[in-house]
Short mmCIF file of C-alpha atoms in Angstrom, two decimals:
data_model
loop_
_atom_site.label_atom_id
_atom_site.label_comp_id
_atom_site.label_asym_id
_atom_site.label_seq_id
_atom_site.Cartn_x
_atom_site.Cartn_y
_atom_site.Cartn_z
CA MET A 52 -15.51 -5.76 -21.28
CA ARG A 53 -15.05 -9.22 -19.74
CA GLU A 54 -12.57 -10.12 -22.45
CA ILE A 55 -10.47 -7.07 -21.56
CA VAL A 56 -10.52 -8.20 -17.93
CA LEU A 57 -9.50 -11.70 -19.00
CA ASP A 58 -6.55 -10.43 -21.04
CA THR A 59 -5.47 -8.21 -18.18
CA LEU A 60 -5.54 -11.12 -15.74
CA LEU A 61 -3.54 -13.25 -18.15
CA THR A 62 -0.87 -10.55 -18.36
CA LEU A 63 -0.72 -10.46 -14.56
CA GLU A 64 -0.59 -14.27 -14.47
CA ARG A 65 2.57 -14.14 -16.59
CA GLY A 66 4.13 -11.64 -14.19
CA GLU A 67 4.58 -9.05 -16.93
CA SER A 68 3.29 -6.13 -14.86
CA TYR A 69 1.98 -5.09 -11.45
CA SER A 70 -1.78 -4.87 -11.05
CA HIS A 71 -2.00 -1.20 -10.05
CA MET A 72 0.17 -0.17 -13.01
CA LEU A 73 -1.57 -2.41 -15.54
CA VAL A 74 -5.08 -1.40 -14.49
CA LYS A 75 -4.15 2.26 -14.95
CA ALA A 76 -2.57 1.55 -18.35
CA VAL A 77 -5.65 -0.33 -19.58
CA LEU A 78 -8.00 2.41 -18.38
CA ASP A 79 -5.86 4.99 -20.17
CA LYS A 80 -5.93 2.89 -23.36
CA TYR A 81 -9.72 2.56 -23.26
CA ASP A 82 -10.36 6.08 -22.03
CA TYR A 83 -13.27 6.38 -24.50
CA LEU A 84 -15.32 3.80 -22.57
CA GLU A 85 -18.28 4.91 -20.47
CA ALA A 86 -17.68 5.44 -16.76
CA ARG A 87 -19.86 2.41 -15.96
CA ASP A 88 -17.69 0.11 -18.10
CA LYS A 89 -14.49 1.48 -16.59
CA ALA A 90 -15.83 0.90 -13.10
CA PHE A 91 -16.82 -2.68 -14.02
CA PHE A 92 -13.36 -3.39 -15.43
CA LYS A 93 -11.58 -1.95 -12.39
CA ARG A 94 -13.77 -3.70 -9.84
CA LEU A 95 -13.61 -7.09 -11.52
CA THR A 96 -9.87 -7.02 -12.27
CA GLU A 97 -8.80 -5.75 -8.87
CA GLY A 98 -11.29 -7.89 -6.97
CA THR A 99 -10.24 -11.06 -8.74
CA GLN A 100 -6.60 -10.35 -7.95
CA GLU A 101 -7.34 -9.43 -4.36
CA ARG A 102 -9.41 -12.55 -3.65
CA ARG A 103 -7.35 -14.96 -5.76
CA LEU A 104 -6.33 -17.29 -2.96
CA GLU A 105 -9.91 -17.64 -1.74
CA LEU A 106 -11.23 -18.13 -5.29
CA ASP A 107 -8.67 -20.86 -5.95
CA TYR A 108 -9.69 -22.62 -2.74
CA TYR A 109 -13.31 -22.89 -3.94
CA LEU A 110 -12.28 -23.91 -7.44
CA ASP A 111 -10.05 -26.67 -6.08
CA TYR A 112 -12.94 -27.91 -3.95
CA PHE A 113 -15.48 -28.13 -6.78
CA SER A 114 -13.25 -28.89 -9.77
CA SER A 115 -11.97 -32.29 -10.84
CA VAL A 116 -8.89 -30.52 -12.21
CA PRO A 117 -6.67 -28.69 -9.67
CA VAL A 118 -6.33 -24.97 -10.33
CA LYS A 119 -2.56 -25.27 -10.86
CA LYS A 120 -3.11 -27.77 -13.69
CA MET A 121 -5.75 -25.74 -15.54
CA LYS A 122 -4.92 -23.90 -18.74
CA PRO A 123 -3.98 -20.31 -17.78
CA LEU A 124 -6.90 -18.84 -19.75
CA ILE A 125 -9.43 -21.20 -18.15
CA ARG A 126 -7.94 -20.56 -14.70
CA CYS A 127 -8.26 -16.78 -15.10
CA LEU A 128 -11.71 -17.08 -16.66
CA LEU A 129 -13.00 -19.19 -13.76
CA ARG A 130 -11.48 -16.87 -11.14
CA MET A 131 -13.09 -13.75 -12.58
CA SER A 132 -16.41 -15.56 -13.01
CA VAL A 133 -16.47 -16.87 -9.43
CA TYR A 134 -15.64 -13.38 -8.18
CA GLN A 135 -18.68 -12.04 -10.01
CA LEU A 136 -20.90 -14.75 -8.51
CA LEU A 137 -19.72 -14.08 -4.96
CA TYR A 138 -19.00 -10.35 -4.84
CA MET A 139 -20.92 -8.57 -7.61
CA ASP A 140 -24.60 -8.84 -6.68
CA ASN A 141 -25.76 -6.71 -9.59
CA VAL A 142 -24.54 -9.29 -12.13
CA PRO A 143 -27.05 -12.14 -12.70
CA ASP A 144 -25.69 -15.66 -12.27
CA SER A 145 -26.98 -16.63 -15.71
CA ALA A 146 -25.04 -13.79 -17.33
CA VAL A 147 -21.84 -14.82 -15.55
CA CYS A 148 -22.13 -18.45 -16.65
CA ASN A 149 -23.22 -17.69 -20.22
CA GLU A 150 -20.53 -15.06 -20.82
CA ALA A 151 -17.84 -17.34 -19.42
CA CYS A 152 -18.85 -20.15 -21.77
CA LYS A 153 -18.90 -17.77 -24.74
CA LEU A 154 -15.43 -16.47 -23.88
CA ALA A 155 -14.06 -20.01 -23.51
CA ALA A 156 -15.37 -20.90 -26.97
CA LYS A 157 -14.19 -17.64 -28.55
CA ARG A 158 -10.66 -18.20 -27.25
CA GLY A 159 -10.40 -21.73 -28.64
CA PHE A 160 -11.68 -23.84 -25.75
CA CYS A 161 -15.06 -25.01 -27.10
CA GLY A 162 -14.53 -28.43 -25.56
CA LEU A 163 -14.26 -26.95 -22.07
CA ARG A 164 -17.54 -25.03 -22.10
CA GLY A 165 -19.30 -27.82 -20.18
CA PHE A 166 -16.49 -27.94 -17.62
CA VAL A 167 -16.64 -24.16 -17.08
CA ASN A 168 -20.44 -24.10 -16.95
CA GLY A 169 -20.65 -26.99 -14.50
CA ILE A 170 -18.24 -25.49 -11.98
CA LEU A 171 -19.82 -22.04 -12.09
CA ARG A 172 -23.39 -23.27 -11.74
CA THR A 173 -22.39 -25.52 -8.83
CA ILE A 174 -20.68 -22.63 -6.99
CA ALA A 175 -23.67 -20.37 -7.66
CA LYS A 176 -25.98 -23.04 -6.20
CA GLU A 177 -23.76 -23.63 -3.15
CA ARG A 178 -22.97 -19.95 -2.59
CA GLU A 179 -24.54 -19.76 0.89
CA LYS A 180 -22.59 -22.73 2.24
CA LEU A 181 -19.21 -22.59 0.57
CA PRO A 182 -16.49 -24.51 2.40
CA LEU A 183 -13.79 -22.84 4.49
CA PRO A 184 -11.10 -24.41 6.68
CA ASP A 185 -12.11 -25.12 10.29
CA GLU A 186 -12.32 -21.86 12.28
CA GLU A 187 -10.32 -23.49 15.05
CA GLU A 188 -7.40 -23.73 12.63
CA ALA A 189 -6.70 -19.99 12.71
CA LEU A 190 -3.85 -19.95 10.20
CA ALA A 191 -5.64 -21.84 7.41
CA TYR A 192 -9.03 -20.24 8.11
CA LEU A 193 -7.83 -16.63 8.11
CA SER A 194 -5.54 -17.22 5.15
CA VAL A 195 -8.38 -18.46 2.94
CA LYS A 196 -11.15 -16.20 4.23
CA TYR A 197 -9.10 -13.03 3.71
CA SER A 198 -7.00 -14.34 0.81
CA MET A 199 -3.62 -13.78 2.46
CA PRO A 200 -0.77 -16.30 2.05
CA GLU A 201 -0.20 -18.44 5.11
CA TRP A 202 3.37 -17.34 5.75
CA ILE A 203 2.27 -13.69 6.04
CA THR A 204 -0.81 -14.55 8.09
CA GLY A 205 1.40 -16.66 10.36
CA GLU A 206 3.80 -13.79 11.03
CA TRP A 207 0.93 -11.51 12.02
CA LEU A 208 -0.67 -14.17 14.22
CA GLU A 209 2.60 -14.53 16.07
CA ASP A 210 3.10 -10.78 16.49
CA TYR A 211 -0.50 -9.68 17.14
CA GLY A 212 -2.71 -12.65 18.00
CA ARG A 213 -5.87 -13.81 16.24
CA ASP A 214 -8.29 -10.92 16.90
CA ILE A 215 -5.93 -8.14 15.81
CA THR A 216 -4.76 -10.16 12.81
CA GLU A 217 -8.33 -10.71 11.65
CA ARG A 218 -9.10 -7.01 12.14
CA LEU A 219 -6.02 -6.13 10.07
CA LEU A 220 -6.85 -8.61 7.30
CA ARG A 221 -10.43 -7.34 7.11
CA ALA A 222 -9.23 -3.73 6.88
CA LEU A 223 -6.83 -4.53 4.06
CA LEU A 224 -9.79 -5.79 2.01
CA ASP A 225 -11.87 -2.67 2.66
CA ILE A 226 -12.28 0.03 0.03
CA HIS A 227 -9.25 2.31 0.10
CA PRO A 228 -10.28 5.86 -0.82
CA VAL A 229 -7.90 8.22 -2.55
CA CYS A 230 -6.27 10.80 -0.28
CA LEU A 231 -5.29 14.22 -1.63
CA ARG A 232 -2.73 16.51 -0.06
CA MET A 233 -3.05 20.20 -0.68
CA SER A 234 -0.28 22.64 0.11
CA SER A 235 0.48 22.68 3.82
CA ARG A 236 1.00 26.43 3.44
CA ALA A 237 -2.30 27.14 1.69
CA ALA A 238 -4.87 29.05 3.71
CA ARG A 239 -8.05 27.22 4.69
CA GLU A 240 -10.08 29.41 2.35
CA GLU A 241 -7.88 28.43 -0.59
CA ARG A 242 -8.20 24.73 0.19
CA GLU A 243 -11.97 25.02 0.55
CA ALA A 244 -12.19 26.76 -2.82
CA VAL A 245 -10.48 23.78 -4.47
CA CYS A 246 -12.81 21.40 -2.60
CA GLY A 247 -15.78 23.37 -3.86
CA ARG A 248 -14.67 23.01 -7.46
CA ILE A 249 -14.24 19.26 -6.96
CA ARG A 250 -17.69 18.92 -5.39
CA GLU A 251 -19.19 20.74 -8.38
CA LYS A 252 -18.02 17.76 -10.46
CA GLY A 253 -20.10 15.45 -8.29
CA VAL A 254 -17.16 14.05 -6.34
CA GLY A 255 -17.38 13.86 -2.55
CA ILE A 256 -14.41 15.24 -0.63
CA THR A 257 -13.94 15.52 3.13
CA GLN A 258 -11.14 16.72 5.35
CA SER A 259 -8.98 14.05 6.95
CA PRO A 260 -9.20 13.78 10.76
CA TYR A 261 -5.40 13.62 11.00
CA LEU A 262 -3.95 16.64 9.21
CA PRO A 263 -5.79 19.77 7.98
CA TYR A 264 -4.27 19.74 4.50
CA LEU A 265 -5.32 16.14 3.72
CA TYR A 266 -8.66 15.33 2.06
CA ILE A 267 -10.40 12.03 1.38
CA LEU A 268 -12.11 11.57 -2.00
CA GLY A 269 -15.35 9.77 -2.67
CA HIS A 270 -15.81 7.83 -5.90
CA THR A 271 -13.82 9.27 -8.80
CA GLU A 272 -12.45 7.98 -12.10
CA GLY A 273 -9.07 9.53 -11.36
CA PRO A 274 -7.58 12.51 -9.50
CA ALA A 275 -5.81 13.77 -12.63
CA ALA A 276 -9.20 14.69 -14.13
CA LEU A 277 -10.25 16.80 -11.13
CA PRO A 278 -10.22 20.60 -11.04
CA GLY A 279 -6.99 21.90 -9.55
CA PHE A 280 -4.78 18.93 -10.46
CA ALA A 281 -3.18 20.45 -13.56
CA GLU A 282 -2.60 23.73 -11.71
CA GLY A 283 -0.69 21.93 -8.96
CA LYS A 284 -3.24 22.52 -6.22
CA PHE A 285 -2.86 19.00 -4.82
CA ILE A 286 -1.04 15.69 -5.09
CA VAL A 287 -2.17 12.16 -4.26
CA GLN A 288 -0.54 11.25 -0.93
CA ASP A 289 -1.72 8.91 1.81
CA VAL A 290 -2.09 10.01 5.42
CA SER A 291 0.75 7.76 6.57
CA SER A 292 3.20 9.18 4.03
CA ALA A 293 2.41 12.75 5.14
CA LEU A 294 2.79 11.74 8.79
CA ALA A 295 6.30 10.49 8.07
CA VAL A 296 7.31 13.96 6.87
CA GLU A 297 5.57 15.59 9.83
CA ALA A 298 7.59 13.33 12.13
CA ALA A 299 10.86 14.67 10.72
CA LEU A 300 10.02 18.13 12.10
CA ILE A 301 11.57 19.91 9.12
CA ARG A 302 12.23 23.59 9.78
CA GLU A 303 12.51 26.73 7.67
CA GLY A 304 15.84 26.79 5.84
CA ASP A 305 16.66 23.08 6.31
CA PHE A 306 18.54 21.05 3.74
CA VAL A 307 16.69 17.74 3.27
CA ILE A 308 17.85 14.65 1.40
CA ASP A 309 15.12 12.24 0.30
CA VAL A 310 17.06 9.09 -0.62
CA CYS A 311 14.36 6.85 -2.16
CA ALA A 312 11.95 9.57 -3.20
CA SER A 313 9.74 8.40 -6.09
CA PRO A 314 7.02 9.48 -6.81
CA GLY A 315 7.99 12.56 -4.82
CA GLY A 316 5.15 13.09 -2.34
CA LYS A 317 7.44 13.28 0.68
CA SER A 318 9.93 15.50 -1.13
CA LEU A 319 7.20 17.98 -2.04
CA LEU A 320 5.85 18.19 1.50
CA ALA A 321 9.41 18.48 2.83
CA ALA A 322 10.04 21.35 0.40
CA GLU A 323 7.01 23.21 1.72
CA LYS A 324 8.24 22.72 5.28
CA ALA A 325 11.80 23.79 4.41
CA GLY A 326 10.65 27.02 2.71
CA THR A 327 13.86 28.89 1.93
CA GLY A 328 15.78 25.66 2.37
CA ARG A 329 16.09 22.99 -0.29
CA VAL A 330 15.41 19.32 -0.94
CA LEU A 331 17.59 16.88 -2.85
CA SER A 332 15.20 14.25 -4.19
CA ARG A 333 16.82 11.06 -5.50
CA ASP A 334 15.98 7.60 -6.73
CA ILE A 335 17.63 4.72 -8.50
CA SER A 336 16.40 5.01 -12.11
CA GLU A 337 15.61 7.55 -14.78
CA GLU A 338 11.98 6.39 -14.82
CA LYS A 339 11.55 6.97 -11.07
CA VAL A 340 13.24 10.36 -11.16
CA GLU A 341 11.09 11.42 -14.12
CA ARG A 342 7.99 10.70 -11.99
CA ILE A 343 9.39 12.92 -9.25
CA ALA A 344 10.25 15.66 -11.73
CA GLU A 345 6.76 15.60 -13.26
CA ASN A 346 5.18 16.16 -9.85
CA VAL A 347 7.74 18.81 -8.91
CA LEU A 348 7.00 20.72 -12.12
CA ARG A 349 3.22 20.45 -11.74
CA MET A 350 3.34 21.50 -8.07
CA ARG A 351 5.75 24.38 -8.91
CA ALA A 352 8.23 23.42 -6.21
CA GLU A 353 11.28 25.53 -7.02
CA ASN A 354 13.41 24.39 -4.09
CA ILE A 355 13.67 20.72 -5.12
CA GLU A 356 16.58 19.29 -7.08
CA THR A 357 16.17 15.81 -8.59
CA GLU A 358 18.95 13.32 -9.27
CA ILE A 359 19.42 9.70 -10.27
CA PHE A 360 21.38 7.94 -7.53
CA ASP A 361 21.46 4.41 -6.15
CA GLY A 362 20.72 4.75 -2.44
CA SER A 363 22.69 1.61 -1.60
CA GLY A 364 25.86 3.57 -2.39
CA THR A 365 27.33 6.55 -0.55
CA ASP A 366 27.83 10.00 -2.06
CA GLU A 367 30.81 11.29 -0.08
CA ARG A 368 30.11 14.87 -1.21
CA LEU A 369 27.05 14.93 1.04
CA ALA A 370 28.76 13.69 4.21
CA GLY A 371 27.47 15.59 7.26
CA ARG A 372 25.52 18.17 5.24
CA ALA A 373 21.82 17.34 5.71
CA ASP A 374 19.60 18.70 8.47
CA VAL A 375 17.16 15.89 7.70
CA VAL A 376 17.52 12.64 5.77
CA LEU A 377 14.31 10.88 4.74
CA LEU A 378 14.77 7.13 4.33
CA ASP A 379 11.55 5.57 3.06
CA VAL A 380 13.36 2.42 2.01
CA PRO A 381 12.26 -0.36 -0.38
CA CYS A 382 10.22 -2.87 1.60
CA SER A 383 7.86 -5.83 1.35
CA GLY A 384 4.92 -3.41 0.97
CA LEU A 385 2.46 -5.38 3.10
CA GLY A 386 0.87 -2.19 4.40
CA VAL A 387 -0.39 -1.27 0.93
CA VAL A 388 -1.70 -4.62 -0.36
CA GLY A 389 -5.15 -3.03 -0.44
CA LYS A 390 -3.88 -0.83 -3.29
CA LYS A 391 -1.21 -3.07 -4.82
CA ARG A 392 -3.11 -6.32 -4.76
CA ASP A 393 -0.58 -8.72 -6.20
CA ILE A 394 2.25 -7.89 -3.78
CA LYS A 395 1.12 -10.59 -1.35
CA TYR A 396 1.27 -13.30 -4.00
CA ARG A 397 4.67 -12.30 -5.39
CA LEU A 398 6.40 -12.09 -2.02
CA GLN A 399 8.20 -15.04 -0.47
CA ALA A 400 9.88 -15.26 2.93
CA ASP A 401 13.28 -15.69 1.24
CA SER A 402 12.83 -12.55 -0.84
CA CYS A 403 11.97 -10.62 2.33
CA ARG A 404 15.38 -11.50 3.75
CA ASP A 405 16.97 -9.98 0.65
CA ILE A 406 14.86 -6.85 1.20
CA GLU A 407 16.04 -6.62 4.82
CA MET A 408 19.68 -6.78 3.69
CA LEU A 409 19.07 -4.05 1.11
CA GLN A 410 17.40 -1.85 3.73
CA ARG A 411 20.41 -2.08 6.01
CA GLN A 412 22.73 -1.35 3.13
CA ILE A 413 20.78 1.80 2.19
CA VAL A 414 20.54 3.02 5.79
CA ARG A 415 24.23 2.43 6.41
CA ALA A 416 25.18 4.16 3.14
CA SER A 417 22.97 7.20 3.81
CA ALA A 418 23.27 7.73 7.56
CA GLY A 419 26.47 9.74 7.16
CA TYR A 420 24.61 12.46 5.25
CA VAL A 421 23.01 13.59 8.52
CA LYS A 422 24.91 16.47 10.11
CA PRO A 423 25.69 16.34 13.85
CA GLY A 424 22.43 17.11 15.65
CA GLY A 425 20.43 16.37 12.48
CA ILE A 426 17.50 14.02 12.01
CA LEU A 427 17.24 10.64 10.28
CA LEU A 428 13.64 9.66 9.56
CA TYR A 429 13.22 5.96 8.72
CA SER A 430 9.96 4.64 7.28
CA THR A 431 8.43 1.71 5.41
CA CYS A 432 4.99 0.86 4.07
CA THR A 433 5.02 -2.60 5.59
CA ILE A 434 3.97 -4.51 8.71
CA ARG A 435 6.91 -6.76 9.57
CA ARG A 436 9.04 -6.64 12.71
CA GLU A 437 12.20 -7.58 10.77
CA GLU A 438 11.89 -4.51 8.53
CA ASN A 439 10.67 -2.16 11.24
CA GLU A 440 11.43 -2.66 14.93
CA ASP A 441 14.58 -4.66 14.17
CA MET A 442 15.80 -1.76 12.02
CA VAL A 443 15.30 0.61 14.96
CA ARG A 444 17.72 -1.50 16.98
CA PHE A 445 20.17 -1.53 14.07
CA ILE A 446 20.12 2.26 13.64
CA VAL A 447 20.63 2.84 17.35
CA GLY A 448 22.92 -0.04 18.20
CA GLU A 449 25.17 -0.20 15.14
CA LEU A 450 25.00 3.31 13.69
CA GLY A 451 24.96 5.18 17.00
CA PHE A 452 21.88 7.35 16.45
CA THR A 453 19.74 8.51 19.37
CA PRO A 454 16.03 7.60 19.30
CA MET A 455 13.84 10.72 19.47
CA PRO A 456 10.24 10.65 20.78
CA LEU A 457 7.36 11.16 18.37
CA GLU A 458 4.74 12.29 20.89
CA GLY A 459 4.08 15.99 20.65
CA ILE A 460 5.03 15.97 16.96
CA LEU A 461 2.36 13.78 15.37
CA PRO A 462 -1.38 14.40 15.91
CA ARG A 463 -2.75 13.17 19.25
CA ARG A 464 -5.32 11.00 17.44
CA VAL A 465 -2.50 8.85 16.04
CA PHE A 466 -1.32 7.98 19.55
CA GLU A 467 -4.84 7.37 20.82
CA GLU A 468 -5.27 4.78 18.06
CA ARG A 469 -1.81 3.36 18.79
CA ASP A 470 -2.73 3.04 22.47
CA ARG A 471 -5.87 1.06 21.60
CA LEU A 472 -3.79 -1.27 19.46
CA GLU A 473 -1.24 -1.81 22.21
CA GLU A 474 -3.96 -2.44 24.78
CA ASP A 475 -5.43 -5.14 22.52
CA MET A 476 -1.97 -6.62 22.01
CA ARG A 477 -1.42 -6.96 25.76
CA ARG A 478 -4.86 -8.52 26.09
CA ALA A 479 -3.77 -11.06 23.47
CA GLY A 480 -0.56 -11.79 25.39
CA ARG A 481 1.67 -9.87 22.95
CA GLU A 482 4.28 -7.31 23.99
CA PRO A 483 4.20 -4.03 22.00
CA GLY A 484 7.64 -3.06 20.73
CA LYS A 485 9.12 -6.38 21.82
CA GLY A 486 12.90 -6.17 22.10
CA LEU A 487 13.04 -2.36 22.10
CA THR A 488 14.13 -0.11 24.94
CA GLU A 489 11.62 2.43 26.28
CA ALA A 490 13.41 5.21 24.38
CA GLU A 491 13.27 3.20 21.15
CA LYS A 492 9.56 2.46 21.64
CA LYS A 493 8.82 6.18 21.99
CA ALA A 494 10.76 6.93 18.79
CA CYS A 495 8.66 4.74 16.49
CA ILE A 496 5.08 3.89 15.62
CA GLN A 497 3.40 1.16 13.59
CA ILE A 498 0.36 2.50 11.75
CA LEU A 499 -1.98 -0.45 11.42
CA PRO A 500 -5.07 -0.62 9.17
CA GLY A 501 -8.10 -1.57 11.23
CA TYR A 502 -7.00 0.80 13.99
CA MET A 503 -5.97 3.78 11.89
CA LYS A 504 -7.57 5.09 8.69
CA ALA A 505 -4.37 4.94 6.68
CA ASP A 506 -2.05 2.59 4.84
CA GLY A 507 0.03 0.25 6.95
CA PHE A 508 3.18 2.21 7.69
CA PHE A 509 6.11 2.37 10.10
CA ILE A 510 7.81 5.59 11.18
CA ALA A 511 10.92 6.00 13.36
CA ARG A 512 12.84 9.18 14.24
CA PHE A 513 16.50 9.48 15.27
CA ARG A 514 19.05 12.22 15.96
CA ARG A 515 22.73 12.08 15.13
CA ALA A 516 24.85 12.93 18.13
CA GLU A 517 26.42 16.39 18.32
CA GLU A 518 30.19 16.33 17.99
CA THR A 519 30.43 17.43 21.64
CA ASP A 520 27.95 14.75 22.90
CA GLY A 521 30.77 12.56 24.03
#
């Protein structure tokens, strides 16, 4: 099993796949393995990726060879072995060291067995007093302790202060349970019947405190194997994603355009809300649209039409036709690094500027689809002012949309948690919604892990002026 982990980490090291996609592919390939082995593979692979920056810090401290100069196989082997020593208490130190040496020899590095063994045994011995940067140096300390690149940690320190940033970083490393969304139109009895069938399989499931049709899963090998999945009783969808659709206040009979829709969770919930209306669900590639179509077919959503379309371009045929346009635009994804663990290592500040430009291009190209008096719902799964609050100012100031308040639309609990966050920000000397007008502040919300039990997410709601508004 460790060799499969090693090969997976090497593939990720070469940048040939994303961790969440590759882990799923490997588990599918080795579906015949026992549940215990699958769990070991998933925990070790994902944990090693998640803690990579911290692991490299310790390796650089104890190794005579810098991590960057190590052979890729030895580098990955040491990372996964140190992760086991520090974070997998049920694995004996001797087993970690012995198996690492065996793997090094098996893969052609017999001469490095002593090097590998020496580093691992030293770290095991020093485990209780491993070095970290000085706590007074907040940027370096938090970056290493929570394995988050300094440029990202620095942005959050500037926007939120040390205490909130540490709370956020800690939350992103917590276990992220799977969230299921059942039909928003299903009666409570029907939803409970599905939950009962799931519990019979030994899987814990509890109702979300935010929305009645959302349920949080306990440990499971995969939602697709659960009772009710094949029949379209539920879809995997995080709380924050569902809240974005709730914020749009879609009504019976509405025509909704979901511009960047894959894998289709928002489109499906929008279709339920629209009822006799319809949803046009689009994305940029055949692969993405096929994912939407698969979910649409399984969930038996007859009022959704799927199309391949590049959201950075404008489809003049749709000008002024949509009651609601959903714009969950491509983003840096920092709100979901707990699920997509290599995002934080692949991102660079320069690439984020390219993302910001693309976001503006998509919003500008799609804003005209909203009919007079209609709603534009902007959202991202990130925690960056440039992609969130700055976009609010762009949509209002340059595109002429009116910010619309979210209170009274989203659950009260969301605002109670937001209020606690903003109170802590003021205590830290930070201004919530800096640079926004009062109306703009009321039209948007940053969902922050550590304060809210959801992915990091940003939601903003706007209305296009009526033709007679002036």
